[in-house]
Coordinates of C-alpha atoms in Angstrom, one line a residue:
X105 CA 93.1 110.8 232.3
X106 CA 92.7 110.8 228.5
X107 CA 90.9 113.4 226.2
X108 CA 88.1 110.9 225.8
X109 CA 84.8 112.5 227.7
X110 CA 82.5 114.2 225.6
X111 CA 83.6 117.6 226.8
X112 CA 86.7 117.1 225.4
X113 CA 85.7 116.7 221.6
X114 CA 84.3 120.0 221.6
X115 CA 86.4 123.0 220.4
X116 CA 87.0 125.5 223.3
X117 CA 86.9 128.5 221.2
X118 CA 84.9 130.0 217.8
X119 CA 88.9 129.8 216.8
X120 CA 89.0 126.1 217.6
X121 CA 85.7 125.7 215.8
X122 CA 86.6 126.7 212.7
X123 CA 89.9 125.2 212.7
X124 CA 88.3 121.7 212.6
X125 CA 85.2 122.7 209.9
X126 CA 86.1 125.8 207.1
X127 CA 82.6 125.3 206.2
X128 CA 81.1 126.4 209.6
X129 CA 79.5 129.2 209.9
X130 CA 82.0 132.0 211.5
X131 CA 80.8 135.4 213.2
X132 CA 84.5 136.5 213.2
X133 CA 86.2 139.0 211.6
X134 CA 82.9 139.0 209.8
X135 CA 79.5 137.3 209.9
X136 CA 79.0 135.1 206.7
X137 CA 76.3 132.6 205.8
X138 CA 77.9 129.2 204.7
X139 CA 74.7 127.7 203.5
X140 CA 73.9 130.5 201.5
X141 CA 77.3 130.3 200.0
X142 CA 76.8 126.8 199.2
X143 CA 73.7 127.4 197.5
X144 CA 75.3 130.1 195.5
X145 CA 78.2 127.6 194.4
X146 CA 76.1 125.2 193.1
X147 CA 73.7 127.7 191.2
X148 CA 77.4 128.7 189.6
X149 CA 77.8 125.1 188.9
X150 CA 74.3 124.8 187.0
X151 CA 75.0 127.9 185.1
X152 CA 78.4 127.1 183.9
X153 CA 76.9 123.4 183.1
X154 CA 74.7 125.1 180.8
X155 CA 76.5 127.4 179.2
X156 CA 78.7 125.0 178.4
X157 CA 75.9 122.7 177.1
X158 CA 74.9 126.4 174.8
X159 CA 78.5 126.5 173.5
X160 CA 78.9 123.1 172.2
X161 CA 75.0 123.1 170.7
X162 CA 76.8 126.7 168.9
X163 CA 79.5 124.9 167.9
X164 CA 77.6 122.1 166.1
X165 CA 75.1 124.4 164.3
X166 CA 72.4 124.5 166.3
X167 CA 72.0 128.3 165.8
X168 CA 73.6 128.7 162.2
X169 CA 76.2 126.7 160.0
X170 CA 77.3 123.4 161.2
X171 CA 76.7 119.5 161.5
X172 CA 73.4 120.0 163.2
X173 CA 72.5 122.8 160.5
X174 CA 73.1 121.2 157.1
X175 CA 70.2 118.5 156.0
X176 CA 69.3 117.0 152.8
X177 CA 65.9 115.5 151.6
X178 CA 64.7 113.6 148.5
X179 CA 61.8 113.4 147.4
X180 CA 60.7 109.4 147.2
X181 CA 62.0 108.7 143.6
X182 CA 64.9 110.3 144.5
X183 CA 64.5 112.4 141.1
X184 CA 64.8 116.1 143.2
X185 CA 67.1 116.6 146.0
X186 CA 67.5 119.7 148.4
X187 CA 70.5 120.3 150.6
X188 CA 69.6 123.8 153.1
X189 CA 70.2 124.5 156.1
X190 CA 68.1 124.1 159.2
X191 CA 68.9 126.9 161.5
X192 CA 69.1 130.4 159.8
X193 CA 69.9 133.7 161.1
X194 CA 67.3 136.6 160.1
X195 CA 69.1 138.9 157.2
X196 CA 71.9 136.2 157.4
X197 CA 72.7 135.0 153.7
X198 CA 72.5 131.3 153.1
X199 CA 72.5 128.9 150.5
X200 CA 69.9 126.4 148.8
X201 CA 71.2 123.9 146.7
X202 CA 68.7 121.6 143.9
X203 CA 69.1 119.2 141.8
X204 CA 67.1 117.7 139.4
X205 CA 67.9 113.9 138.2
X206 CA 66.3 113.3 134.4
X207 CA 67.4 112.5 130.8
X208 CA 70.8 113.8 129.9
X209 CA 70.4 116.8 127.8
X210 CA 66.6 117.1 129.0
X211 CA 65.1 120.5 129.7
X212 CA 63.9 119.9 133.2
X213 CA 61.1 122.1 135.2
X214 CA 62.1 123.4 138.8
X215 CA 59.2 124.9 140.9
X216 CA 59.4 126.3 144.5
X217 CA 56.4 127.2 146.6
X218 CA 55.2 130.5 147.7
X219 CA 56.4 130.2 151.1
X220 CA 60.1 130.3 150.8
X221 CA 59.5 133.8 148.5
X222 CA 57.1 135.2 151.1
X223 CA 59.7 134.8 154.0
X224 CA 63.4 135.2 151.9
X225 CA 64.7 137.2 149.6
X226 CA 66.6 134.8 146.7
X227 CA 70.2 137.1 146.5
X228 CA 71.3 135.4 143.6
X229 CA 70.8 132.0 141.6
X230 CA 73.6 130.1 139.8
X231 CA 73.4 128.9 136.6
X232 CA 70.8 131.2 135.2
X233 CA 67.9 129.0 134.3
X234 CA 66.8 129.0 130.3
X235 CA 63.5 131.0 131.8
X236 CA 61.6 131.4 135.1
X237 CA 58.6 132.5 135.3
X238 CA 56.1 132.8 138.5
X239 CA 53.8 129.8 138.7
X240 CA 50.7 129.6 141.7
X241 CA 52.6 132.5 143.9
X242 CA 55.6 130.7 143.5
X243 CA 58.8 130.7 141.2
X244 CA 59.1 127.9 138.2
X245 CA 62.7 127.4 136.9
X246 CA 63.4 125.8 133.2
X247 CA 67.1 124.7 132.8
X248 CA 68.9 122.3 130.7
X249 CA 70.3 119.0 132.8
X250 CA 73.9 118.2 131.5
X251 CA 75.1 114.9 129.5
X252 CA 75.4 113.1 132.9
X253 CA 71.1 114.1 133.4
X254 CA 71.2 116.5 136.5
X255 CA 70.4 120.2 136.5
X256 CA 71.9 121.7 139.8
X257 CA 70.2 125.3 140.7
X258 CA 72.3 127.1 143.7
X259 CA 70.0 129.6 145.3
X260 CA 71.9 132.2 147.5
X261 CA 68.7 133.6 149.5
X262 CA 68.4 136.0 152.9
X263 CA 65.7 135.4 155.8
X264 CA 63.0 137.9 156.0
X265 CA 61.3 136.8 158.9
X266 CA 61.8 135.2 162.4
X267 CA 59.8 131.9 163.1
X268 CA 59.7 128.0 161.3
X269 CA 59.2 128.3 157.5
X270 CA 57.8 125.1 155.3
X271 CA 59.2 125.3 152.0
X272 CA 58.4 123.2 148.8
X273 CA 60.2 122.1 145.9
X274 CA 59.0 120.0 143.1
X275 CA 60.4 118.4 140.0
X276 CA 57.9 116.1 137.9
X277 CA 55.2 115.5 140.0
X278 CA 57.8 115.1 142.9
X279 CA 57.7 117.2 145.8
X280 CA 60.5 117.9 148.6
X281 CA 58.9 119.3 152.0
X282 CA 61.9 121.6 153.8
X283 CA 61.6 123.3 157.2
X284 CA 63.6 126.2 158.3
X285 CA 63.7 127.7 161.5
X286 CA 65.1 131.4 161.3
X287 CA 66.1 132.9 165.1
X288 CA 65.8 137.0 165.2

């Protein structure tokens, strides 16, 4: 007769058993818990997904300097620009750029808002403006835009404080609204 009947398809032995399925469940030489193990695997899946999904959002700038960091905003003339960075590190040095568009030669009047003094400390500022002077709580700059009509300031500054910042620029009449997020 052949090896058809029903009885036949069954393994004789636990050996036999897990012969045919390396995923069944084995009480020899040790009791183990496949479905538990396969539950584990794909937990280790998820996690390695993700941090892999972390490393690449790193990579890009999502927690400092990177593609995803750097932004830049006009204002609606397009007189004042600002070029920051989005993501910023607490005690972390990082850099401000502005610039002014006006006459060539022209003194030209740079004010920033309270907010970004309150929550950095400016480390330095390239060129030195003509004057500054404090102005509502905030900082006015005076510098001289060059024969072309631009004044660029660079502001070198350091987060004080964890949490999103709104900062403020303005150059005659027009005003630049900036947001910072700055992790712990």
């Amino acid at each position: 007769m052949t090896d058809a009947s029903p009885d036949a398809r069954k393994p004789r032995t636990p050996a036999d058993a897990a012969q045919r399925d390396d995923f069944a469940p084995r009480s020899q030489p040790i009791a183990d818990r496949i479905a538990y193990q396969r539950k584990t695997w794909k937990f280790e899946r998820i996690g390695f997904g993700v941090l892999l999904v972390l490393v690449l959002l790193a990579l890009t700038g999502l927690f400092s300097d990177g593609p995803l960091s750097r932004h830049s905003s006009s204002g609606p003339g397009q007189r004042l620009s600002v070029e920051y960075e989005r993501f910023l590190r607490n005690g972390a040095s990082s850099r401000i750029v502005l610039t002014a568009r006006t006459r060539p030669s022209a003194l030209a009047t740079l004010r920033i808002d309270r907010a970004l003094l309150r929550t950095h400390t400016i480390e330095s500022l390239q060129p030195q403006p003509l004057f500054a002077r404090s102005h509502e709580g905030g900082l006015e700059l005076v510098g001289q835009a060059d024969e072309r009509g631009r004044l660029t300031l660079y502001l070198t500054i350091r987060p004080e404080s964890p949490g999103l910042v709104t900062n403020s620029a303005w150059f005659e009449g027009e005003r630049v609204i900036f947001s910072q997020f700055i992790y712990p």
